[in-house]
Amino acid sequence: MQNRHKTIVVIGTGGTIAGTAASAADHTGYTAAQINVAQLLAAVPTLSGQPLEVLQLAQVDSKDMDFGVWRALALAVDQAVARPEVAGVVITHGTDTLEETAWFLQAVLAPAKPVVLTAAMRPSTALSADGPQNLADAVAVAAWPQARGVVAVLAGRVHGAADVRKAHTYRVDAFDSGDAGPVALVEEGRLRILRPWPQGPATGVQSLLALEPTAWPWVEIVTSGAGAQARAVQALVRAGVRGLVVAGTGNGTIHSALESALTEAQGQGVTVWRASRCGMGPVLGDHPRGWPSAGSFTPAKARVALMLELMRA
Ligand code: SIN
């Protein structure tokens, strides 16, 4: 049974879920991050029995998410989950960088309580607004005693932080978990568990939050493909990049021009990781240069993981 008597802390950060458009038929020409999280909750009358606490931490289109917001968010979540009367946390977010925020929070905090990111593909003014149901489902997961760690809840599915990715530009069910599949479904406010709950790292690295975001290591993604240019990597190295994730072709393979430039970059102290631009599947096997595989992480998520790795070094 759900933790109906315990508090859920709901943190707003913006996104399409908080977006508005001039017309209810407009699904693309809206402005994200316009209404506050208390207004979002007011659109979900089914939550009336649940003790909720509201914090408007940011109001951004998540394409503009930055490390200052990430640090403030991680500190707010950490404080919330430490309180005995709090069952879990819900974060309203934009869909565009949700997968990155999810992994950042999981890696840094490894929370023992549920921390549930939710979002919407349609603005709050749309005829088919998906925000209210997603928010109701997110609160149900945050109040579920067996839930733990960072997950994302959208379109009735619960995705683990390591697996979740935005896989479609427009559809309401835009998110998936790659080969891992969703952890659970939310049906009428109850969870149907499909696979063991993801474990994530055993301990977080909260100490990293002491570092000013301006000092966080700079990591970029370079994409391999036909006609790939060494000079893209060379320019990044000259500008001071500390880590590069290659969004490689297929199983993380890299154009020879790019590979030479990356070898030089490594010689100058830049850390190189390999991911795939395929969108699904792991990068398997070793690379002759020893560049580690980012496993099944999307390039966007691998970039966050490499940044955290460099912060720990
Ligand atoms: C955003 O990511 O903030 C805008 C797009 C969205 O939420 O769907």
Tab-separated table of C-alpha atoms and ligand atoms in Angstrom:
chain	number	residue	atom	x	y	z
A	1	MET	CA	0.000	0.000	0.000
A	2	GLN	CA	1.119	3.522	-0.694
A	3	ASN	CA	2.583	5.901	1.889
A	4	ARG	CA	-0.615	7.953	1.937
A	5	HIS	CA	0.239	9.668	5.241
A	6	LYS	CA	3.790	10.626	4.470
A	7	THR	CA	4.806	13.761	2.623
A	8	ILE	CA	5.822	13.869	-1.023
A	9	VAL	CA	8.042	16.848	-1.837
A	10	VAL	CA	7.244	18.117	-5.348
A	11	ILE	CA	10.012	20.205	-6.916
A	12	GLY	CA	9.300	22.253	-10.045
A	13	THR	CA	11.994	23.031	-12.607
A	14	GLY	CA	9.925	24.036	-15.670
A	15	GLY	CA	9.566	22.190	-18.992
A	16	THR	CA	6.640	21.637	-21.327
A	17	ILE	CA	4.625	20.228	-18.437
A	18	ALA	CA	4.586	23.853	-17.217
A	19	GLY	CA	4.273	25.279	-20.739
A	20	THR	CA	1.460	27.300	-22.284
A	21	ALA	CA	0.337	28.031	-25.854
A	22	ALA	CA	-2.135	30.561	-27.244
A	23	SER	CA	-4.217	27.757	-28.771
A	24	ALA	CA	-5.267	24.407	-27.287
A	25	ALA	CA	-4.446	22.818	-30.660
A	26	ASP	CA	-0.842	24.004	-30.597
A	27	HIS	CA	1.592	21.238	-29.603
A	28	THR	CA	4.811	22.801	-30.850
A	29	GLY	CA	4.507	26.604	-30.830
A	30	TYR	CA	4.217	26.939	-27.061
A	31	THR	CA	6.493	28.450	-24.438
A	32	ALA	CA	7.879	26.024	-21.858
A	33	ALA	CA	8.154	26.817	-18.130
A	34	GLN	CA	5.288	29.309	-17.679
A	35	ILE	CA	3.149	28.031	-14.801
A	36	ASN	CA	4.353	27.067	-11.346
A	37	VAL	CA	4.365	23.678	-9.707
A	38	ALA	CA	1.507	24.579	-7.337
A	39	GLN	CA	-0.660	25.305	-10.396
A	40	LEU	CA	0.375	21.976	-11.926
A	41	LEU	CA	-0.723	20.155	-8.771
A	42	ALA	CA	-4.021	22.068	-8.679
A	43	ALA	CA	-4.857	20.394	-12.032
A	44	VAL	CA	-4.678	16.944	-10.371
A	45	PRO	CA	-7.638	16.731	-7.958
A	46	THR	CA	-6.974	13.039	-7.251
A	47	LEU	CA	-3.956	14.067	-5.164
A	48	SER	CA	-6.093	15.806	-2.546
A	49	GLY	CA	-5.565	13.104	0.146
A	50	GLN	CA	-1.780	13.064	-0.143
A	51	PRO	CA	0.353	15.424	1.980
A	52	LEU	CA	2.390	17.432	-0.514
A	53	GLU	CA	5.090	20.026	-0.070
A	54	VAL	CA	5.957	22.263	-2.984
A	55	LEU	CA	9.252	23.857	-3.985
A	56	GLN	CA	9.719	25.904	-7.166
A	57	LEU	CA	13.456	25.437	-7.623
A	58	ALA	CA	13.806	26.683	-11.214
A	59	GLN	CA	11.639	27.635	-14.197
A	60	VAL	CA	13.545	26.635	-17.340
A	61	ASP	CA	13.090	25.037	-20.711
A	62	SER	CA	15.288	21.999	-20.071
A	63	LYS	CA	17.293	22.572	-23.259
A	64	ASP	CA	18.821	25.367	-21.138
A	65	MET	CA	19.431	23.209	-18.061
A	66	ASP	CA	22.703	24.142	-16.384
A	67	PHE	CA	24.975	22.830	-13.676
A	68	GLY	CA	23.910	25.530	-11.197
A	69	VAL	CA	20.345	24.206	-11.309
A	70	TRP	CA	21.638	20.633	-11.083
A	71	ARG	CA	23.606	21.364	-7.956
A	72	ALA	CA	20.719	23.233	-6.292
A	73	LEU	CA	18.380	20.394	-7.256
A	74	ALA	CA	20.683	17.697	-5.884
A	75	LEU	CA	21.053	19.576	-2.580
A	76	ALA	CA	17.265	20.089	-2.291
A	77	VAL	CA	16.561	16.416	-3.035
A	78	ASP	CA	19.221	15.287	-0.575
A	79	GLN	CA	17.693	17.431	2.177
A	80	ALA	CA	14.168	16.227	1.398
A	81	VAL	CA	14.949	12.497	1.429
A	82	ALA	CA	16.820	12.853	4.732
A	83	ARG	CA	13.582	13.897	6.499
A	84	PRO	CA	11.809	10.936	8.158
A	85	GLU	CA	8.324	12.264	7.351
A	86	VAL	CA	9.105	12.395	3.606
A	87	ALA	CA	8.244	9.279	1.573
A	88	GLY	CA	9.759	10.477	-1.684
A	89	VAL	CA	10.368	13.329	-4.085
A	90	VAL	CA	8.777	14.215	-7.427
A	91	ILE	CA	10.578	16.550	-9.847
A	92	THR	CA	8.726	18.181	-12.736
A	93	HIS	CA	11.183	18.687	-15.604
A	94	GLY	CA	11.421	19.235	-19.345
A	95	THR	CA	11.636	16.118	-21.494
A	96	ASP	CA	14.658	17.244	-23.496
A	97	THR	CA	17.384	16.699	-20.889
A	98	LEU	CA	15.455	14.577	-18.390
A	99	GLU	CA	17.658	11.529	-19.022
A	100	GLU	CA	20.759	13.512	-18.101
A	101	THR	CA	19.290	14.957	-14.892
A	102	ALA	CA	18.078	11.473	-13.932
A	103	TRP	CA	21.546	9.947	-14.173
A	104	PHE	CA	23.213	12.935	-12.522
A	105	LEU	CA	20.933	12.656	-9.466
A	106	GLN	CA	21.227	8.873	-9.277
A	107	ALA	CA	25.025	8.903	-9.518
A	108	VAL	CA	25.492	11.757	-7.049
A	109	LEU	CA	22.838	10.886	-4.457
A	110	ALA	CA	22.037	7.145	-4.852
A	111	PRO	CA	18.893	7.904	-2.808
A	112	ALA	CA	17.350	5.175	-0.686
A	113	LYS	CA	13.892	6.739	-1.183
A	114	PRO	CA	12.136	7.221	-4.532
A	115	VAL	CA	13.066	10.335	-6.510
A	116	VAL	CA	10.715	10.493	-9.484
A	117	LEU	CA	11.225	12.724	-12.495
A	118	THR	CA	8.198	13.460	-14.616
A	119	ALA	CA	7.469	15.670	-17.611
A	120	ALA	CA	5.034	16.100	-20.487
A	121	MET	CA	5.146	16.128	-24.265
A	122	ARG	CA	2.162	18.480	-24.502
A	123	PRO	CA	1.871	21.900	-22.856
A	124	SER	CA	-0.574	22.401	-20.010
A	125	THR	CA	-2.975	24.244	-22.353
A	126	ALA	CA	-3.236	21.395	-24.912
A	127	LEU	CA	-6.469	19.460	-25.426
A	128	SER	CA	-4.432	16.290	-24.880
A	129	ALA	CA	-2.209	17.580	-22.050
A	130	ASP	CA	-0.349	14.590	-20.584
A	131	GLY	CA	1.118	16.465	-17.608
A	132	PRO	CA	-1.679	15.916	-15.050
A	133	GLN	CA	-1.767	12.100	-15.445
A	134	ASN	CA	2.043	11.906	-15.483
A	135	LEU	CA	2.150	13.962	-12.280
A	136	ALA	CA	-0.476	11.771	-10.614
A	137	ASP	CA	1.487	8.643	-11.612
A	138	ALA	CA	4.771	10.163	-10.406
A	139	VAL	CA	3.272	10.877	-6.977
A	140	ALA	CA	1.926	7.302	-6.840
A	141	VAL	CA	5.446	5.962	-7.490
A	142	ALA	CA	7.040	8.353	-4.975
A	143	ALA	CA	4.570	7.070	-2.361
A	144	TRP	CA	5.204	3.406	-3.205
A	145	PRO	CA	7.157	1.872	-0.287
A	146	GLN	CA	9.129	-0.590	-2.462
A	147	ALA	CA	10.311	2.136	-4.843
A	148	ARG	CA	13.786	3.603	-4.416
A	149	GLY	CA	16.408	5.509	-6.326
A	150	VAL	CA	15.915	7.858	-9.247
A	151	VAL	CA	13.322	6.853	-11.829
A	152	ALA	CA	11.338	8.625	-14.529
A	153	VAL	CA	7.578	8.194	-14.867
A	154	LEU	CA	5.913	9.091	-18.163
A	155	ALA	CA	3.010	7.657	-20.156
A	156	GLY	CA	2.283	5.055	-17.472
A	157	ARG	CA	5.805	3.600	-17.492
A	158	VAL	CA	8.541	3.664	-14.852
A	159	HIS	CA	12.072	3.882	-16.295
A	160	GLY	CA	15.327	3.459	-14.350
A	161	ALA	CA	17.754	6.395	-14.306
A	162	ALA	CA	20.500	4.458	-16.122
A	163	ASP	CA	18.210	3.327	-18.930
A	164	VAL	CA	15.736	6.120	-19.565
A	165	ARG	CA	16.091	8.048	-22.806
A	166	LYS	CA	13.949	10.321	-24.921
A	167	ALA	CA	13.420	8.240	-28.047
A	168	HIS	CA	10.856	10.244	-30.006
A	169	THR	CA	10.535	13.927	-30.829
A	170	TYR	CA	6.750	14.220	-30.697
A	171	ARG	CA	4.822	11.181	-29.494
A	172	VAL	CA	3.267	11.296	-26.029
A	173	ASP	CA	5.017	7.985	-25.215
A	174	ALA	CA	8.377	9.475	-26.168
A	175	PHE	CA	10.495	7.683	-23.561
A	176	ASP	CA	11.907	4.203	-23.368
A	177	SER	CA	14.476	2.162	-21.474
A	178	GLY	CA	16.361	0.645	-24.394
A	179	ASP	CA	17.000	-3.089	-24.131
A	180	ALA	CA	16.335	-3.087	-20.366
A	181	GLY	CA	12.661	-2.223	-20.762
A	182	PRO	CA	10.591	-0.341	-18.191
A	183	VAL	CA	10.809	-1.274	-14.517
A	184	ALA	CA	7.067	-1.105	-13.937
A	185	LEU	CA	3.755	0.144	-15.231
A	186	VAL	CA	1.476	2.515	-13.337
A	187	GLU	CA	-2.115	1.371	-13.663
A	188	GLU	CA	-4.930	3.143	-11.811
A	189	GLY	CA	-2.432	4.492	-9.279
A	190	ARG	CA	-0.859	1.095	-8.583
A	191	LEU	CA	2.446	-0.331	-9.747
A	192	ARG	CA	2.788	-3.524	-11.757
A	193	ILE	CA	6.460	-4.433	-11.402
A	194	LEU	CA	7.979	-5.932	-14.571
A	195	ARG	CA	11.585	-6.548	-13.546
A	196	PRO	CA	13.809	-6.221	-10.460
A	197	TRP	CA	14.030	-2.630	-9.290
A	198	PRO	CA	17.313	-1.112	-10.606
A	199	GLN	CA	20.039	-0.897	-7.975
A	200	GLY	CA	22.169	1.991	-9.274
A	201	PRO	CA	25.454	2.819	-7.511
A	202	ALA	CA	25.522	1.677	-3.870
A	203	THR	CA	26.661	5.075	-2.636
A	204	GLY	CA	26.437	8.539	-4.090
A	205	VAL	CA	29.187	11.122	-4.348
A	206	GLN	CA	27.523	14.110	-2.629
A	207	SER	CA	30.985	15.506	-1.904
A	208	LEU	CA	31.190	16.558	-5.581
A	209	LEU	CA	28.500	19.138	-4.895
A	210	ALA	CA	31.016	21.174	-2.880
A	211	LEU	CA	32.714	22.051	-6.184
A	212	GLU	CA	31.458	25.245	-7.876
A	213	PRO	CA	29.669	24.337	-11.153
A	214	THR	CA	32.013	26.644	-13.073
A	215	ALA	CA	34.840	24.273	-12.074
A	216	TRP	CA	33.062	21.112	-13.255
A	217	PRO	CA	35.134	19.435	-15.998
A	218	TRP	CA	34.178	20.245	-19.567
A	219	VAL	CA	33.113	17.165	-21.530
A	220	GLU	CA	31.751	17.183	-25.076
A	221	ILE	CA	30.277	14.679	-27.509
A	222	VAL	CA	31.820	14.263	-30.956
A	223	THR	CA	29.889	12.276	-33.516
A	224	SER	CA	31.573	9.930	-35.976
A	225	GLY	CA	30.177	9.609	-39.497
A	226	ALA	CA	30.977	9.975	-43.171
A	227	GLY	CA	33.494	12.765	-43.715
A	228	ALA	CA	34.224	13.207	-39.977
A	229	GLN	CA	36.851	15.910	-39.418
A	230	ALA	CA	39.868	15.776	-37.111
A	231	ARG	CA	39.722	19.542	-36.721
A	232	ALA	CA	36.535	19.359	-34.626
A	233	VAL	CA	38.462	17.428	-31.958
A	234	GLN	CA	41.545	19.620	-32.366
A	235	ALA	CA	39.483	22.774	-31.776
A	236	LEU	CA	37.942	21.308	-28.626
A	237	VAL	CA	41.341	20.311	-27.255
A	238	ARG	CA	42.743	23.789	-27.944
A	239	ALA	CA	39.725	25.250	-26.108
A	240	GLY	CA	40.433	23.157	-23.007
A	241	VAL	CA	38.035	20.199	-23.172
A	242	ARG	CA	38.788	17.560	-20.488
A	243	GLY	CA	36.763	14.624	-21.785
A	244	LEU	CA	35.292	13.473	-25.092
A	245	VAL	CA	32.499	10.967	-25.631
A	246	VAL	CA	32.490	9.657	-29.186
A	247	ALA	CA	29.012	8.923	-30.499
A	248	GLY	CA	30.415	6.226	-32.744
A	249	THR	CA	28.856	4.394	-35.631
A	250	GLY	CA	27.304	0.992	-34.942
A	251	ASN	CA	29.153	-0.764	-32.133
A	252	GLY	CA	31.072	2.418	-31.227
A	253	THR	CA	33.355	2.436	-34.283
A	254	ILE	CA	35.192	5.649	-35.145
A	255	HIS	CA	36.201	7.239	-38.475
A	256	SER	CA	39.983	6.978	-38.948
A	257	ALA	CA	40.366	10.786	-39.192
A	258	LEU	CA	38.600	11.222	-35.881
A	259	GLU	CA	40.502	8.324	-34.333
A	260	SER	CA	43.871	9.943	-35.116
A	261	ALA	CA	42.724	13.225	-33.605
A	262	LEU	CA	41.382	11.449	-30.519
A	263	THR	CA	44.699	9.639	-30.077
A	264	GLU	CA	46.470	12.998	-30.107
A	265	ALA	CA	43.877	14.402	-27.701
A	266	GLN	CA	44.461	11.519	-25.320
A	267	GLY	CA	48.207	12.242	-25.490
A	268	GLN	CA	47.370	15.733	-24.229
A	269	GLY	CA	45.451	14.400	-21.237
A	270	VAL	CA	41.901	14.262	-22.636
A	271	THR	CA	39.856	11.235	-21.511
A	272	VAL	CA	38.030	9.438	-24.339
A	273	TRP	CA	34.975	7.206	-23.968
A	274	ARG	CA	33.047	5.361	-26.668
A	275	ALA	CA	29.269	5.320	-27.042
A	276	SER	CA	27.060	4.637	-30.053
A	277	ARG	CA	24.875	6.945	-32.076
A	278	CYS	CA	22.467	4.005	-32.690
A	279	GLY	CA	20.176	4.915	-29.814
A	280	MET	CA	19.759	1.273	-28.725
A	281	GLY	CA	22.188	-1.404	-27.571
A	282	PRO	CA	25.521	-1.520	-25.738
A	283	VAL	CA	29.008	-0.910	-27.159
A	284	LEU	CA	30.621	-4.332	-26.819
A	285	GLY	CA	34.257	-5.434	-26.835
A	286	ASP	CA	37.543	-3.603	-26.362
A	287	HIS	CA	38.959	-0.842	-28.525
A	288	PRO	CA	42.599	-1.144	-29.691
A	289	ARG	CA	43.327	2.268	-28.120
A	290	GLY	CA	41.847	1.153	-24.796
A	291	TRP	CA	39.061	3.731	-24.869
A	292	PRO	CA	36.376	2.481	-22.485
A	293	SER	CA	32.871	1.673	-23.654
A	294	ALA	CA	30.068	3.689	-22.088
A	295	GLY	CA	28.033	0.473	-22.009
A	296	SER	CA	24.385	1.065	-22.860
A	297	PHE	CA	24.441	4.755	-21.949
A	298	THR	CA	23.270	7.152	-24.623
A	299	PRO	CA	26.000	9.637	-25.601
A	300	ALA	CA	24.156	12.342	-23.615
A	301	LYS	CA	24.159	10.218	-20.484
A	302	ALA	CA	27.755	9.047	-21.032
A	303	ARG	CA	28.784	12.708	-21.118
A	304	VAL	CA	27.358	13.201	-17.613
A	305	ALA	CA	28.957	9.987	-16.350
A	306	LEU	CA	32.372	10.989	-17.725
A	307	MET	CA	32.084	14.447	-16.192
A	308	LEU	CA	31.395	12.886	-12.775
A	309	GLU	CA	34.280	10.448	-13.249
A	310	LEU	CA	36.643	13.343	-13.969
A	311	MET	CA	35.342	15.221	-10.909
A	312	ARG	CA	36.164	12.218	-8.759
A	313	ALA	CA	39.690	11.857	-10.197
B	1	SIN	C1	11.881	21.091	-22.190
B	1	SIN	O1	12.614	20.106	-22.245
B	1	SIN	O2	11.879	21.878	-21.227
B	1	SIN	C2	10.978	21.413	-23.338
B	1	SIN	C3	10.468	20.224	-24.036
B	1	SIN	C4	9.628	19.324	-23.179
B	1	SIN	O3	9.528	19.417	-21.966
B	1	SIN	O4	8.986	18.437	-23.815
